[in-house]
PDB file of C-alpha atoms in Angstrom:
ATOM      1  CA  UNK A 241     116.992 113.784  63.380  1.00  0.00           C
ATOM      2  CA  UNK A 242     116.191 109.945  63.172  1.00  0.00           C
ATOM      3  CA  UNK A 243     117.811 108.029  65.360  1.00  0.00           C
ATOM      4  CA  UNK A 244     119.427 106.119  62.474  1.00  0.00           C
ATOM      5  CA  UNK A 245     121.412 108.302  62.280  1.00  0.00           C
ATOM      6  CA  UNK A 246     123.009 108.186  65.222  1.00  0.00           C
ATOM      7  CA  UNK A 247     123.394 103.675  65.409  1.00  0.00           C
ATOM      8  CA  UNK A 248     125.942 102.530  65.955  1.00  0.00           C
ATOM      9  CA  UNK A 249     127.159  98.720  63.818  1.00  0.00           C
ATOM     10  CA  UNK A 250     125.903  95.252  65.498  1.00  0.00           C
ATOM     11  CA  UNK A 251     129.140  94.709  66.526  1.00  0.00           C
ATOM     12  CA  UNK A 252     129.781  90.355  64.756  1.00  0.00           C
ATOM     13  CA  UNK A 253     128.926  87.523  67.566  1.00  0.00           C
ATOM     14  CA  UNK A 254     131.576  86.474  67.284  1.00  0.00           C
ATOM     15  CA  UNK A 255     133.227  89.481  68.629  1.00  0.00           C
ATOM     16  CA  UNK A 256     130.712  89.349  72.003  1.00  0.00           C
ATOM     17  CA  UNK A 257     131.604  84.966  72.283  1.00  0.00           C
ATOM     18  CA  UNK A 258     135.137  86.122  73.573  1.00  0.00           C
ATOM     19  CA  UNK A 259     133.735  88.839  75.861  1.00  0.00           C
ATOM     20  CA  UNK A 260     130.183  87.578  77.755  1.00  0.00           C
ATOM     21  CA  UNK A 261     128.774  90.577  77.440  1.00  0.00           C
ATOM     22  CA  UNK A 262     124.863  89.751  76.183  1.00  0.00           C
ATOM     23  CA  UNK A 263     123.893  92.243  72.917  1.00  0.00           C
ATOM     24  CA  UNK A 264     122.585  95.220  74.431  1.00  0.00           C
ATOM     25  CA  UNK A 265     119.124  96.158  72.308  1.00  0.00           C
ATOM     26  CA  UNK A 266     118.537  98.855  69.898  1.00  0.00           C
ATOM     27  CA  UNK A 267     115.882 100.757  68.884  1.00  0.00           C
ATOM     28  CA  UNK A 268     114.023 103.624  70.214  1.00  0.00           C
ATOM     29  CA  UNK A 269     113.007 103.840  73.155  1.00  0.00           C
ATOM     30  CA  UNK A 270     110.241 105.412  75.844  1.00  0.00           C
ATOM     31  CA  UNK A 271     111.031 108.308  77.372  1.00  0.00           C
ATOM     32  CA  UNK A 272     109.484 107.589  80.920  1.00  0.00           C
ATOM     33  CA  UNK A 273     107.001 109.705  82.394  1.00  0.00           C
ATOM     34  CA  UNK A 274     105.301 110.323  78.521  1.00  0.00           C
ATOM     35  CA  UNK A 275     101.920 108.462  77.717  1.00  0.00           C
ATOM     36  CA  UNK A 276     102.135 105.189  75.100  1.00  0.00           C
ATOM     37  CA  UNK A 277      99.213 106.668  72.896  1.00  0.00           C
ATOM     38  CA  UNK A 278      97.500 109.971  71.647  1.00  0.00           C
ATOM     39  CA  UNK A 279      94.151 108.086  73.785  1.00  0.00           C
ATOM     40  CA  UNK A 280      96.537 108.092  76.941  1.00  0.00           C
ATOM     41  CA  UNK A 281      97.437 111.961  75.776  1.00  0.00           C
ATOM     42  CA  UNK A 282      93.707 113.059  75.851  1.00  0.00           C
ATOM     43  CA  UNK A 283      92.812 110.937  78.906  1.00  0.00           C
ATOM     44  CA  UNK A 284      94.973 113.304  81.012  1.00  0.00           C
ATOM     45  CA  UNK A 285      94.238 116.266  79.868  1.00  0.00           C
ATOM     46  CA  UNK A 286      90.668 115.988  79.955  1.00  0.00           C
ATOM     47  CA  UNK A 287      91.057 114.795  83.494  1.00  0.00           C
ATOM     48  CA  UNK A 288      93.211 117.530  84.661  1.00  0.00           C
ATOM     49  CA  UNK A 289      92.139 118.779  87.574  1.00  0.00           C
ATOM     50  CA  UNK A 290      90.457 122.292  87.762  1.00  0.00           C
ATOM     51  CA  UNK A 291      91.996 125.625  89.157  1.00  0.00           C
ATOM     52  CA  UNK A 292      90.421 127.016  91.682  1.00  0.00           C
ATOM     53  CA  UNK A 293      91.217 130.798  92.582  1.00  0.00           C
ATOM     54  CA  UNK A 294      92.009 130.988  95.684  1.00  0.00           C
ATOM     55  CA  UNK A 295      89.734 133.963  98.130  1.00  0.00           C
ATOM     56  CA  UNK A 296      90.561 136.325 100.733  1.00  0.00           C
ATOM     57  CA  UNK A 297      87.505 136.222 102.996  1.00  0.00           C
ATOM     58  CA  UNK A 298      88.466 132.649 104.705  1.00  0.00           C
ATOM     59  CA  UNK A 299      83.647 132.478 104.239  1.00  0.00           C
ATOM     60  CA  UNK A 300      84.236 132.100 100.840  1.00  0.00           C
ATOM     61  CA  UNK A 301      87.012 129.483 100.654  1.00  0.00           C
ATOM     62  CA  UNK A 302      85.531 127.243 103.089  1.00  0.00           C
ATOM     63  CA  UNK A 303      82.554 127.667 100.255  1.00  0.00           C
ATOM     64  CA  UNK A 304      85.170 126.474  97.890  1.00  0.00           C
ATOM     65  CA  UNK A 305      85.802 124.075  99.550  1.00  0.00           C
ATOM     66  CA  UNK A 306      82.733 121.592 100.135  1.00  0.00           C
ATOM     67  CA  UNK A 307      81.952 122.828  96.168  1.00  0.00           C
ATOM     68  CA  UNK A 308      85.502 120.622  95.147  1.00  0.00           C
ATOM     69  CA  UNK A 309      84.700 118.060  97.166  1.00  0.00           C
ATOM     70  CA  UNK A 310      81.265 117.649  95.889  1.00  0.00           C
ATOM     71  CA  UNK A 311      83.149 117.730  92.815  1.00  0.00           C
ATOM     72  CA  UNK A 312      85.467 114.342  93.440  1.00  0.00           C
ATOM     73  CA  UNK A 313      83.075 112.458  94.709  1.00  0.00           C
ATOM     74  CA  UNK A 314      80.823 113.049  92.281  1.00  0.00           C
ATOM     75  CA  UNK A 315      83.635 111.056  90.320  1.00  0.00           C
ATOM     76  CA  UNK A 316      84.088 108.566  92.257  1.00  0.00           C
ATOM     77  CA  UNK A 317      83.385 105.101  90.958  1.00  0.00           C
ATOM     78  CA  UNK A 318      81.151 103.263  93.867  1.00  0.00           C
ATOM     79  CA  UNK A 319      80.706  99.962  94.188  1.00  0.00           C
ATOM     80  CA  UNK A 320      77.272  97.807  93.691  1.00  0.00           C
ATOM     81  CA  UNK A 321      75.702  95.858  96.661  1.00  0.00           C
ATOM     82  CA  UNK A 322      77.318  93.017  95.127  1.00  0.00           C
ATOM     83  CA  UNK A 323      81.089  93.482  94.871  1.00  0.00           C
ATOM     84  CA  UNK A 324      80.722  95.656  98.568  1.00  0.00           C
ATOM     85  CA  UNK A 325      79.540  92.551 100.407  1.00  0.00           C
ATOM     86  CA  UNK A 326      82.205  90.424  98.862  1.00  0.00           C
ATOM     87  CA  UNK A 327      84.584  92.852  99.497  1.00  0.00           C
ATOM     88  CA  UNK A 328      83.432  92.753 103.040  1.00  0.00           C
ATOM     89  CA  UNK A 329      83.544  88.778 103.313  1.00  0.00           C
ATOM     90  CA  UNK A 330      88.001  88.782 101.664  1.00  0.00           C
ATOM     91  CA  UNK A 331      88.505  91.996 104.305  1.00  0.00           C
ATOM     92  CA  UNK A 332      87.079  89.601 106.923  1.00  0.00           C
ATOM     93  CA  UNK A 333      88.629  86.116 105.556  1.00  0.00           C
ATOM     94  CA  UNK A 334      91.631  88.182 105.373  1.00  0.00           C
ATOM     95  CA  UNK A 335      91.515  89.005 109.327  1.00  0.00           C
ATOM     96  CA  UNK A 336      90.586  85.604 110.590  1.00  0.00           C
ATOM     97  CA  UNK A 337      93.418  84.685 108.728  1.00  0.00           C
ATOM     98  CA  UNK A 338      96.161  87.048 109.800  1.00  0.00           C
ATOM     99  CA  UNK A 339      94.553  87.236 113.272  1.00  0.00           C
ATOM    100  CA  UNK A 340      95.326  82.750 113.435  1.00  0.00           C
ATOM    101  CA  UNK A 341      98.552  83.445 112.271  1.00  0.00           C
ATOM    102  CA  UNK A 342      98.927  86.191 114.534  1.00  0.00           C
ATOM    103  CA  UNK A 343      98.387  84.388 117.903  1.00  0.00           C
ATOM    104  CA  UNK A 344     100.218  80.972 116.460  1.00  0.00           C
ATOM    105  CA  UNK A 345     103.535  83.160 116.713  1.00  0.00           C
ATOM    106  CA  UNK A 346     102.778  83.847 120.243  1.00  0.00           C
ATOM    107  CA  UNK A 347     101.540  81.087 121.532  1.00  0.00           C
ATOM    108  CA  UNK A 348     104.522  79.319 119.862  1.00  0.00           C
ATOM    109  CA  UNK A 349     107.569  82.332 121.026  1.00  0.00           C
ATOM    110  CA  UNK A 350     105.427  82.081 124.459  1.00  0.00           C
ATOM    111  CA  UNK A 351     106.462  78.108 125.131  1.00  0.00           C
ATOM    112  CA  UNK A 352     109.151  78.907 123.643  1.00  0.00           C
ATOM    113  CA  UNK A 353     110.555  81.545 126.375  1.00  0.00           C
ATOM    114  CA  UNK A 354     108.063  79.241 128.449  1.00  0.00           C
ATOM    115  CA  UNK A 355     111.429  76.373 127.926  1.00  0.00           C
ATOM    116  CA  UNK A 356     113.732  78.762 127.673  1.00  0.00           C
ATOM    117  CA  UNK A 357     113.172  80.763 130.663  1.00  0.00           C
ATOM    118  CA  UNK A 358     112.008  77.509 132.599  1.00  0.00           C
ATOM    119  CA  UNK A 359     108.631  79.805 133.720  1.00  0.00           C
TER     120      UNK A 359
END
């Protein structure tokens, strides 16, 4: 059944002018939690996690865990050397800015405490 059969007729602008209410948009809306395209649905199904049965033998469970870790690490997209260098510089610059900000607030606060308490 289509959504058109449940739609209410739109109110004329003259009816809305006195009430102060804005007209509500009508039409289909995407349901929360659903993919917006068939491609996204296919990609999520293709990347679903592998279901591994747990074993009673603890040594076999450790081996399964290590295999799972190796499988997940192989899926990681590792940065190139140039990207890693760039990201490192960005992090260091951010740290220098934050150190300066905290040191400045600390210095101003200590001056305020000295002025108020005469220490």
